[in-house]
Coordinates of C-alpha atoms and ligand atoms in Angstrom, one line a residue:
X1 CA -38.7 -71.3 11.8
X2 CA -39.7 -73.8 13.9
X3 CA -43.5 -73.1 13.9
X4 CA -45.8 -70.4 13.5
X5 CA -47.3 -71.8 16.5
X6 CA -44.5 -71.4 18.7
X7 CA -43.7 -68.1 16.9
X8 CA -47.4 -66.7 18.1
X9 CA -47.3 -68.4 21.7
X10 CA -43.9 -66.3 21.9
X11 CA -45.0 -63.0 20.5
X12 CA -48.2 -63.3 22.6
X13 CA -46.6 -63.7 25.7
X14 CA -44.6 -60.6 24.5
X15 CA -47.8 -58.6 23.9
X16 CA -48.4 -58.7 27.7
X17 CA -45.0 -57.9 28.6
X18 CA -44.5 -61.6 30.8
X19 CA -41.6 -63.1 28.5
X20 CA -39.2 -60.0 29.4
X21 CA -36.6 -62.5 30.8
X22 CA -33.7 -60.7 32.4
X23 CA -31.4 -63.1 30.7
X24 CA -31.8 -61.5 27.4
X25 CA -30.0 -58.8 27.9
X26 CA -27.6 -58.6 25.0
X27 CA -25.5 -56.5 22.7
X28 CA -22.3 -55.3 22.0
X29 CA -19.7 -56.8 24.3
X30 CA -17.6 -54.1 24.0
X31 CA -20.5 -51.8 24.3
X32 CA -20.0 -48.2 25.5
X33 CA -23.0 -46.3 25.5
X34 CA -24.2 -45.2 22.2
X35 CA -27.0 -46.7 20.9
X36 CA -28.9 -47.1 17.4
X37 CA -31.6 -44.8 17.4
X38 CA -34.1 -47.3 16.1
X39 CA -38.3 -47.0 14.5
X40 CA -40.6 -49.7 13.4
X41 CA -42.9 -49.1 11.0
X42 CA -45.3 -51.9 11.6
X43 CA -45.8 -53.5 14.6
X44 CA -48.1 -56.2 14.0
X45 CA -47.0 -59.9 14.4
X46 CA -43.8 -59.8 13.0
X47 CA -43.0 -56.5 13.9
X48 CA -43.9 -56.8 17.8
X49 CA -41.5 -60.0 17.5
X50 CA -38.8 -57.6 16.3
X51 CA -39.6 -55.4 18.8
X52 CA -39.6 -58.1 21.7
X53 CA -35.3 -58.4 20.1
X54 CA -34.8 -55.0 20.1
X55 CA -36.3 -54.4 24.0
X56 CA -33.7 -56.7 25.1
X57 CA -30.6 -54.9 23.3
X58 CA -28.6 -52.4 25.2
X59 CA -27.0 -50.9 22.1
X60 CA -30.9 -49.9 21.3
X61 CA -33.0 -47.3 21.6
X62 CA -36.5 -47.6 20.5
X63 CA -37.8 -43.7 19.2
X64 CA -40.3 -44.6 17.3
X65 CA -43.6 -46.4 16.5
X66 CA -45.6 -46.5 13.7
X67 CA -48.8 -48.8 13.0
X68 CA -52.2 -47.6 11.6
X69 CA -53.8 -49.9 13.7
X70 CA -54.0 -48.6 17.3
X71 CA -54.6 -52.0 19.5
X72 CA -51.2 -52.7 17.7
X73 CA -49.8 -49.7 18.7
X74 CA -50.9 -50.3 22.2
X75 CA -49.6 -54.0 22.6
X76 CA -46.4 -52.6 21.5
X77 CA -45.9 -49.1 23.9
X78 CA -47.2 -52.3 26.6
X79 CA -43.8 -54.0 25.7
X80 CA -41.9 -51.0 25.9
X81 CA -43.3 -50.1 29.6
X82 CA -42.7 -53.9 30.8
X83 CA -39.1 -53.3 29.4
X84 CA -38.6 -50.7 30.8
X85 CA -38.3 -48.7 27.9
X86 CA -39.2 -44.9 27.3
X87 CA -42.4 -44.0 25.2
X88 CA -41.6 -43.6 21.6
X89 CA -43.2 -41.3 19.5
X90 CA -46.0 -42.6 18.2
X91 CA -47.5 -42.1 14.1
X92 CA -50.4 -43.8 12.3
X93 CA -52.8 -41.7 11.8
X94 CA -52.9 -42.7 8.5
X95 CA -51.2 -45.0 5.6
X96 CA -48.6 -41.8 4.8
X97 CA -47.8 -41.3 8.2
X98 CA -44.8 -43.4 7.8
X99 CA -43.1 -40.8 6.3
X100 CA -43.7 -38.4 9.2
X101 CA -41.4 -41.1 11.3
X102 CA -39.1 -40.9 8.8
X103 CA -38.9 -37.4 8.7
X104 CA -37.7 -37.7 12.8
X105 CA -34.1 -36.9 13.1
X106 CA -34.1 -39.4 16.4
X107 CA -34.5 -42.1 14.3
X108 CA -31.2 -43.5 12.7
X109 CA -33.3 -46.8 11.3
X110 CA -36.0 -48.7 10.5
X111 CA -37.9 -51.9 10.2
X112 CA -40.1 -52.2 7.9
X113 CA -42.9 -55.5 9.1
X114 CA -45.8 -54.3 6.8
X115 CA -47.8 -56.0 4.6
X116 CA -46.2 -57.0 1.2
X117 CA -47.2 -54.2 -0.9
X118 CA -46.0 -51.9 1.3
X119 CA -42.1 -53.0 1.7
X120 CA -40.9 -51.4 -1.3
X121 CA -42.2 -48.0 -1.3
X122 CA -41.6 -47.9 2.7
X123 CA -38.1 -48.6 2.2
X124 CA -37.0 -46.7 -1.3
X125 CA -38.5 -43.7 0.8
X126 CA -36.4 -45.1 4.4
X127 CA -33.2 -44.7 2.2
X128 CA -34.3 -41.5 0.1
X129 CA -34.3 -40.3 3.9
X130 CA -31.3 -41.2 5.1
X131 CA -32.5 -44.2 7.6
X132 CA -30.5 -47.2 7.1
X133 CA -33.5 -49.3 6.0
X134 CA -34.0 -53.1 6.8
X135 CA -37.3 -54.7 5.5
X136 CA -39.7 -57.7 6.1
X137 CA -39.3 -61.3 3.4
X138 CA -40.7 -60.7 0.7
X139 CA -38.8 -57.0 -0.2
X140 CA -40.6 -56.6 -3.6
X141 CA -43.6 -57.9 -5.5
X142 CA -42.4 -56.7 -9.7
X143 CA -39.4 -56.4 -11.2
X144 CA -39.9 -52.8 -11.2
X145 CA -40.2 -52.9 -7.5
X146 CA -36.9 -55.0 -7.5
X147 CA -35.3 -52.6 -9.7
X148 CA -36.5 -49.6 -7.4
X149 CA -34.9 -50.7 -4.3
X150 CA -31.5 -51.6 -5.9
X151 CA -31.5 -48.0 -7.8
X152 CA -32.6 -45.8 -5.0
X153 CA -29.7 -48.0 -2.8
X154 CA -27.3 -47.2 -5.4
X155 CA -28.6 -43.3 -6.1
X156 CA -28.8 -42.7 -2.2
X157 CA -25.9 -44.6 -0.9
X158 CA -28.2 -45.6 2.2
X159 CA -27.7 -49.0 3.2
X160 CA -30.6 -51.6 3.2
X161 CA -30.8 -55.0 4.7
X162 CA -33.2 -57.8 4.0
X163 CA -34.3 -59.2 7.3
X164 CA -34.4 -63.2 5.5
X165 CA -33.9 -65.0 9.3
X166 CA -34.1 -68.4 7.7
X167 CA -30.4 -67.5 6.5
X168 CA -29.7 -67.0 10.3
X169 CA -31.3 -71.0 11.2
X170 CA -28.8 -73.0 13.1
X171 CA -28.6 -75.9 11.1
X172 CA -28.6 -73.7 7.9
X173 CA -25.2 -72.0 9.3
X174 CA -23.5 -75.7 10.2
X175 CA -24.3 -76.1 6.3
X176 CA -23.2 -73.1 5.2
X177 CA -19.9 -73.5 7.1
X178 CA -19.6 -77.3 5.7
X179 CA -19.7 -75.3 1.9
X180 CA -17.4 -72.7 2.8
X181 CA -14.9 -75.5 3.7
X182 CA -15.6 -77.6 0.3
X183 CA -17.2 -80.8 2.7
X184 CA -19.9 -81.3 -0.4
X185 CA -17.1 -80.4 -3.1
X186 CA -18.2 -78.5 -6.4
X187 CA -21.9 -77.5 -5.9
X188 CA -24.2 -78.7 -8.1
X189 CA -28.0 -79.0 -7.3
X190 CA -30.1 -77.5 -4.1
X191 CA -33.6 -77.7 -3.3
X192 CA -35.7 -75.6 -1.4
X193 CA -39.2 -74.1 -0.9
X194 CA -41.8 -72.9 1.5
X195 CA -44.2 -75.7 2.3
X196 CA -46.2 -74.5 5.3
X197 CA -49.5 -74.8 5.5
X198 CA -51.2 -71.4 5.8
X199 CA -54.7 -71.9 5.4
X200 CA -55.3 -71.1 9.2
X201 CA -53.6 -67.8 8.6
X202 CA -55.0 -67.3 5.0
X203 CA -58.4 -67.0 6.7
X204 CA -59.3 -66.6 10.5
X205 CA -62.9 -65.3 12.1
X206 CA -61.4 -62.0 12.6
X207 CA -60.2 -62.3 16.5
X208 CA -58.1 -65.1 16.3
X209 CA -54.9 -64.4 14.0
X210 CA -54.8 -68.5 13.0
X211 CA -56.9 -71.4 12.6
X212 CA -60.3 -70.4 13.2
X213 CA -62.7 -69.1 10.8
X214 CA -62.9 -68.6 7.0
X215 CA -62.9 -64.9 6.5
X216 CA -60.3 -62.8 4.6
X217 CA -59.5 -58.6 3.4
X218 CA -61.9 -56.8 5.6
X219 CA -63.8 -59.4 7.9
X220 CA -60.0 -60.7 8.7
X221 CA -56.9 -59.5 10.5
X222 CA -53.3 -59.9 10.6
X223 CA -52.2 -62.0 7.3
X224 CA -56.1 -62.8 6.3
X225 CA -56.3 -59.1 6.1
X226 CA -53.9 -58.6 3.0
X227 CA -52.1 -62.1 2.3
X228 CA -55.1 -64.1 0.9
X229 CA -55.9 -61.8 -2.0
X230 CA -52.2 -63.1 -3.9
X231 CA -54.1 -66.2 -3.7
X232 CA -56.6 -64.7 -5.6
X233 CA -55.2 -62.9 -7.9
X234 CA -51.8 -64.4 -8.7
X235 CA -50.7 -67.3 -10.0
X236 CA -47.1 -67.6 -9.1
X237 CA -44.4 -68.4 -5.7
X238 CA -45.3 -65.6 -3.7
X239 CA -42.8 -66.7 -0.8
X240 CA -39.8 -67.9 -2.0
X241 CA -37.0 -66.3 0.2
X242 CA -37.5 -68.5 2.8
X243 CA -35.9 -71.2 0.8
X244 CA -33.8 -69.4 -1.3
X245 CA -32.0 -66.9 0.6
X246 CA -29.8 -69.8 2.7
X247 CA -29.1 -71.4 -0.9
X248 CA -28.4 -68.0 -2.6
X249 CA -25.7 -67.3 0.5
X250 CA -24.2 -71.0 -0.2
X251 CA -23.7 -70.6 -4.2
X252 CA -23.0 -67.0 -3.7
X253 CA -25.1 -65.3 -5.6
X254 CA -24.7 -61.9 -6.8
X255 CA -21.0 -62.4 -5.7
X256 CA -19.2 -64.8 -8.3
X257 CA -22.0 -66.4 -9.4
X258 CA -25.8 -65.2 -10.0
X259 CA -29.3 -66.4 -11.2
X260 CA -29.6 -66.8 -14.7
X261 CA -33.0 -68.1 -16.0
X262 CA -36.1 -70.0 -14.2
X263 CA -39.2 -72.0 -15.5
X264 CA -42.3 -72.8 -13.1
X265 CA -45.2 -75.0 -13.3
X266 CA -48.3 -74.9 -11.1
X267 CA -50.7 -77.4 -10.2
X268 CA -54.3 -77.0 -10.2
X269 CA -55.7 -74.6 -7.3
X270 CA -58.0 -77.2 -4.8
X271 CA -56.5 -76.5 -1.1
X272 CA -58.4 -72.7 -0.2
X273 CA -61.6 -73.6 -1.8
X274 CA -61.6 -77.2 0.0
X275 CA -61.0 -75.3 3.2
X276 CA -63.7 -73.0 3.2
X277 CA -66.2 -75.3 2.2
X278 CA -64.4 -77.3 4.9
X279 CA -64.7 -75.2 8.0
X280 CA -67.6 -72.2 7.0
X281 CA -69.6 -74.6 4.4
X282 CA -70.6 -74.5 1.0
X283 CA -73.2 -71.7 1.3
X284 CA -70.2 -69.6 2.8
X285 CA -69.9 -66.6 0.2
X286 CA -66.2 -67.1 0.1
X287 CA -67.0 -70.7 -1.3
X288 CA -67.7 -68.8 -4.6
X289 CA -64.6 -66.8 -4.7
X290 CA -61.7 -68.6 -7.5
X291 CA -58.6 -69.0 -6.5
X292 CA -55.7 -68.6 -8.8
X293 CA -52.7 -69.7 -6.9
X294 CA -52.2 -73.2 -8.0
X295 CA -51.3 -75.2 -4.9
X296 CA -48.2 -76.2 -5.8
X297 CA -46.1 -74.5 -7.4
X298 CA -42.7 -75.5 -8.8
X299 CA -39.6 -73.3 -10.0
X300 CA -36.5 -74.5 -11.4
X301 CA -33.2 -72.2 -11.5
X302 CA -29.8 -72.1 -13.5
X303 CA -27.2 -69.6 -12.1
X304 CA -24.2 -68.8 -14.1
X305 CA -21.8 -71.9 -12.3
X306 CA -24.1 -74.3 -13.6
X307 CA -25.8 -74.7 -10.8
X308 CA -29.8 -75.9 -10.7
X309 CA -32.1 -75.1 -7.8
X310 CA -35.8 -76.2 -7.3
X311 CA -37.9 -74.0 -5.3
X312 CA -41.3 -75.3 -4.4
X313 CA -44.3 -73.1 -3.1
X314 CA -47.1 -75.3 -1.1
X315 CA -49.0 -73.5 1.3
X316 CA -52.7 -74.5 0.4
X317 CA -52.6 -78.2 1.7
X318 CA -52.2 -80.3 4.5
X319 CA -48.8 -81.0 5.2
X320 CA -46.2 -80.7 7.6
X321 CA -44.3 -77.4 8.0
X322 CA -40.6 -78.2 6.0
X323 CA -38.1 -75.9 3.7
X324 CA -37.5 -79.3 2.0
X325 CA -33.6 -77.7 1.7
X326 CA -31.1 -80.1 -0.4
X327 CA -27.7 -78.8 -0.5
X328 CA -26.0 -81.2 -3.1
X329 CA -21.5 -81.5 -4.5
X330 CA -19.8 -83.7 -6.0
X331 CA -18.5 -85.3 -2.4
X332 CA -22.0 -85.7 -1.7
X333 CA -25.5 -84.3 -0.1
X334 CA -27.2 -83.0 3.0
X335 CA -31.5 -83.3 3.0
X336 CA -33.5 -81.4 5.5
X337 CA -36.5 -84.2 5.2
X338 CA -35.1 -87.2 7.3
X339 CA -31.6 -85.0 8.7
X340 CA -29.4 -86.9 6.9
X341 CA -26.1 -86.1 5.4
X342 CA -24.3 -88.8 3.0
X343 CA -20.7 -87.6 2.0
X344 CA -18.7 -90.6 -0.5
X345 CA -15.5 -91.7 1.7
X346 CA -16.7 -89.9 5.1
X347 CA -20.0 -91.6 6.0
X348 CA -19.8 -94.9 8.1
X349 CA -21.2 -97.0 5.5
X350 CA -21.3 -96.7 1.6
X351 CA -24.5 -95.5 0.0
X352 CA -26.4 -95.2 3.1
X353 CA -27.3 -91.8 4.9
X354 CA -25.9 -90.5 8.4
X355 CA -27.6 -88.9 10.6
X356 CA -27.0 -85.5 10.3
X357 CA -27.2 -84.4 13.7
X358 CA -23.1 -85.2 14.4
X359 CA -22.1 -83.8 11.4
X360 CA -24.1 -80.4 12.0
X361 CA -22.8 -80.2 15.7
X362 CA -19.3 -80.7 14.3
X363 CA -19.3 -77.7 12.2
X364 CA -21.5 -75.4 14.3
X365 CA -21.6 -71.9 13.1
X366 CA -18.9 -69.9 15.1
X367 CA -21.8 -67.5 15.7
X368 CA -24.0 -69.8 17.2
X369 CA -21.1 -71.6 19.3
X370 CA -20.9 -68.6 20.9
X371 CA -24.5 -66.8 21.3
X372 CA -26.4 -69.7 20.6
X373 CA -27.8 -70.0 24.3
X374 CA -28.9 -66.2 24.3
X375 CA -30.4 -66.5 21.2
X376 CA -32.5 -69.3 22.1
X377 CA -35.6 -67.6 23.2
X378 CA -35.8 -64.9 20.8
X379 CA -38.5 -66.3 18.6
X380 CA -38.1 -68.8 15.2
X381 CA -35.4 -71.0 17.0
X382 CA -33.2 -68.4 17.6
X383 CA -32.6 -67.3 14.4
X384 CA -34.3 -63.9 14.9
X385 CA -31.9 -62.8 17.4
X386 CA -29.3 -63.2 15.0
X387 CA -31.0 -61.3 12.1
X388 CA -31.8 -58.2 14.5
X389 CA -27.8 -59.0 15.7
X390 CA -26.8 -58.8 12.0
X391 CA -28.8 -55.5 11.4
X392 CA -28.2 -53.4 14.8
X393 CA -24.5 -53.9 14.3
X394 CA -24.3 -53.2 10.6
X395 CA -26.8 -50.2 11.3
X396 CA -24.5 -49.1 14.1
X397 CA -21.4 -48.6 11.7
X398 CA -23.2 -47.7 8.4
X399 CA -21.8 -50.8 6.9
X400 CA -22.9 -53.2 4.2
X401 CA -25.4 -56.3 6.2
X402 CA -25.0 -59.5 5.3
X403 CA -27.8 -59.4 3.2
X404 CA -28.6 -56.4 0.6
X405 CA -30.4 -54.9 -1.9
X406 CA -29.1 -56.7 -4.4
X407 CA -30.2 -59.8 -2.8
X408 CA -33.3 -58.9 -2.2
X409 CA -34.2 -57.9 -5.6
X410 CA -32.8 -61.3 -6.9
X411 CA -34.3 -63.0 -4.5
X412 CA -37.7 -61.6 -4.7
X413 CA -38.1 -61.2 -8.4
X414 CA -38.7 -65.1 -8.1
X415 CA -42.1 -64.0 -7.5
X416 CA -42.8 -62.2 -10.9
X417 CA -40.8 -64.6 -13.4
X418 CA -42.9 -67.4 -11.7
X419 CA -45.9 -65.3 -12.3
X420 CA -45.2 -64.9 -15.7
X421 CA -43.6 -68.4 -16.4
X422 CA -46.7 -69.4 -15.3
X423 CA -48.6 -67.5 -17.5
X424 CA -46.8 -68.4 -20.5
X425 CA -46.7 -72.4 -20.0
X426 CA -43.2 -72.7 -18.4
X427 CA -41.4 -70.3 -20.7
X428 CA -37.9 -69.7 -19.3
X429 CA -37.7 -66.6 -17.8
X430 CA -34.6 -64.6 -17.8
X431 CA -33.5 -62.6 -14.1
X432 CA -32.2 -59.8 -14.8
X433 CA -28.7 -58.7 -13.4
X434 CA -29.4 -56.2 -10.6
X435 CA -25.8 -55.9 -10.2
X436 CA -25.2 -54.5 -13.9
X437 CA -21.7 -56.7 -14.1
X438 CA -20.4 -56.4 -10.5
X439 CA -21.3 -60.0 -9.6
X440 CA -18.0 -61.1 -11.3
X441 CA -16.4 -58.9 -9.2
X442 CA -18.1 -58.9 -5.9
X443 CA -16.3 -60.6 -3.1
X444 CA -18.4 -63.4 -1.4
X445 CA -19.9 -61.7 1.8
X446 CA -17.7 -63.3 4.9
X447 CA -20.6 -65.4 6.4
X448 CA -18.3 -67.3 8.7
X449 CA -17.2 -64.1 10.9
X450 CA -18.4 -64.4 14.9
X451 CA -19.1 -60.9 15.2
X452 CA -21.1 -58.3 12.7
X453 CA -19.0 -55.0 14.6
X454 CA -15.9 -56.0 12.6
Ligands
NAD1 N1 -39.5 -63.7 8.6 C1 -40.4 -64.3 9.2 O1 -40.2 -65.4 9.8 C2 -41.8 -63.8 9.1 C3 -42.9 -64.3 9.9 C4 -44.1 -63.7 9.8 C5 -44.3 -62.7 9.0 N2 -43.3 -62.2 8.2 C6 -43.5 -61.1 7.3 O2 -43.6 -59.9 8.1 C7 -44.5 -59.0 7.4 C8 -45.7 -58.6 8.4 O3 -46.4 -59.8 8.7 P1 -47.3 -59.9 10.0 O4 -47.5 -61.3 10.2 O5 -46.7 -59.1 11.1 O6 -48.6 -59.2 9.5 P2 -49.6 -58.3 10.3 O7 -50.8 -58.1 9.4 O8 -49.9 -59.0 11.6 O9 -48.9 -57.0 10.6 C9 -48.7 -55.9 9.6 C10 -48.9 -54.6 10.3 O10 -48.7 -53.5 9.4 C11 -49.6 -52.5 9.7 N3 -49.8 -51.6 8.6 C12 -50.4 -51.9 7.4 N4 -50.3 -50.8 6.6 C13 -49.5 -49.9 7.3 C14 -49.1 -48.6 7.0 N5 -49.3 -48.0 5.8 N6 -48.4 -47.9 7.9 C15 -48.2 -48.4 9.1 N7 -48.6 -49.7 9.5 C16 -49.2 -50.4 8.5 C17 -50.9 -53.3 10.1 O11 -51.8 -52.5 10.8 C18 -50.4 -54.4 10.9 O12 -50.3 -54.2 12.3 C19 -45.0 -59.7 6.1 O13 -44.2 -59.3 5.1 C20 -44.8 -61.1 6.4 O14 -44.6 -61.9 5.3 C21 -42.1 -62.7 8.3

């Protein structure tokens, strides 16, 4: 994710149908005419970026749109006409209407790019109807919810992927393919996060999606519509699989190893408040409103190798956008901050840091040595084009994605335990196992294959 800014010049330009560049045309190379029947359910931001993806994939077919706002609905079917695209069938008349889509026998799946309280329930009822289901980061708010998915996955035998892209980043893949060939040695420590600052999303004037404005719920739209009232109400690392789906799919988790227990600590709450008071002034009414969300906000992980993993949350303050990712072995240690890699025996000089850049060239990702010029263009670095790759061609054949329920309900229940670790002074907080056992069992996924169709 290289920046939300270059993430909403892109999916602007896609709103008017001018980025529709012939060269990305892509899809199955073998492909031979059928195609995955495919509906969105959400097409706001994210989902129109999604959308942009799937307009240039010939093993698609886009049959359905559903979005209860109807200027959303209308920027989208304008992609679809500029791509050439036949109209979809259109729902939204209200909040339920989602299940009308998924009620439509044209539609073999679905992505889900709704606001956070929605993903849950819009996917458990996506499998319970047969739609192999893929939803938006983060897939579930409570452990219940986390529970939910993995059960109705399990009771429905419909697959579900998690669209994480940050999993699908270039230089995340060069690491992942330096741990599946033992570079670092035993693992032993990562870091990670989302430190981005969001308070020009958190609150906008209600035209402008960023950086203008203080309002929020009602007065706002896109995230300022539903995202600012976690900051309200919850104390806790509402974003976390940004950071910790890459490291979760390095120490394989819920596949030979998974989490075990997690403390979090939060700072005071400073960086909303400042901001309105900031940019609409102290009389502002939303200068009265308490925020709970502590600024910072840090979690720290053992899994059952003996592995620890800090996960930071810092989205309320001034500060460069940065995953802060530390991937650390016995050999030695890559840091995102600085792109430096320092392996004992293998970098020029002792204790001192290589660049990273050689090192992460020399172990491209397969994948990306061979689409990586496609993908470029297709929003977040690239790394979308590789998540909707990962789901259309998993959707395709009914198999297992990359990324599943399992994962998602691991990976997302960080939310909660932080929540209530919080709450309770850093009490350890024990994950529970969503696989019931299997993770002893369960086979790595192969991350290092150059096609998804095999
Ligand atoms: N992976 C990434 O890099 C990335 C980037 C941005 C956003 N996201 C995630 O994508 C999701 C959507 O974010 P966004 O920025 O597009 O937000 P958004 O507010 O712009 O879009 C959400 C859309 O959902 C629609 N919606 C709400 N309730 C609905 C319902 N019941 N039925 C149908 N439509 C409904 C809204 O009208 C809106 O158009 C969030 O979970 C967010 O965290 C992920």
């Amino acid at each position: 994710m290289s920046s939300r800014r270059d993430f909403i010049r892109k999916t602007a330009i896609a709103g008017t149908g001018a980025a529709l560049a012939p060269k990305l045309s892509f899809g199955f190379d073998n492909f031979a005419g059928e195609k995955l029947k495919l509906g969105f359910i959400g097409v706001g931001l994210r989902g129109t970026n999604h959308l942009h993806n799937a307009i240039f994939r010939k093993d698609v077919e886009i049959t359905a749109i559903c979005d209860i706002d109807s200027n959303r609905i209308d920027i989208a079917l304008k992609m679809l006409a500029d791509g050439r695209r036949k109209k979809p069938e259109i729902y939204g008349k209200n909040e339920k209407d989602y299940l009308n889509l998924l009620e439509n026998s044209d539609v073999d799946a679905v992505i889900i790019a709704t606001p956070w309280l929605w993903h849950t329930r819009m996917a458990i009822d996506g499998m319970k109807a047969g739609k192999y289901s893929a939803v938006e980061v983060s897939a579930s708010q409570t452990i219940e919810e986390c529970w939910d998915l993995v059960n109705t996955h399990e009771e429905t035998g419909t697959h579900f992927m998690f669209l994480e892209n940050v999993c699908f980043r270039r230089d995340i893949m060069a690491v992942l393919n330096m741990v599946k060939q033992d570079v670092f040695g035993e693992l032993l420590h990562f870091r990670c996060g989302y430190q981005h600052d969001l308070r020009g999303v958190k609150f906008n004037n209600g035209k402008d999606a960023y950086g203008k404005g203080v309002e929020f719920g009602e007065k706002g739209i896109s995230e300022a519509k539903w995202r600012t009232k976690h900051s309200i109400y919850r104390n806790g690392d509402t974003y976390p699989t940004h950071g910790m789906g890459p490291i979760a799919t390095m120490c394989d988790i819920n596949r030979g190893n998974r989490f075990l227990s997690m403390t979090s600590h939060a700072t005071k709450a400073v960086g909303l408040h400042r901001y309105v008071v900031n940019v609409g002034g102290k009389d502002h009414p939303n200068a009265k409103i308490k925020f709970r969300q502590g600024d910072i906000i840090t979690s720290t992980i053992e899994t059952a190798n003996n592995e620890t993993i800090i996960v930071t949350h810092d989205t309320n303050s001034p500060r460069p956008y940065s995953l802060g990712f530390r991937v650390q072995g016995a050999n030695g240690l890559w840091e995102v901050d600085g792109n430096r890699i320092y392996l004992e025996g293998h970098s020029e000089t002792n204790d001192e840091w290589d660049d990273a850049t050689d090192w992460l060239k020399k172990y491209d990702h397969p994948l990306w040595q061979k689409y990586g010029e496609e993908a470029t263009g297709a929003g977040h670095g690239g790394m979308d084009y590789f998540v909707m790759k990962a789901f259309v061609e998993s959707a395709m054949q009914k198999i297992a994605p990359p990324i599943d329920a399992y994962d998602a309900a691991s990976w997302s229940a960080i939310t909660p335990l932080s929540e209530a670790s919080i709450e309770n002074n850093g009490k350890p907080q024990e994950f529970p196992d969503f696989t019931r056992g299997q993770w002893i069992k369960r086979k790595p996924y192969n991350w290092m294959k150059s096609e998804y169709n095999m």
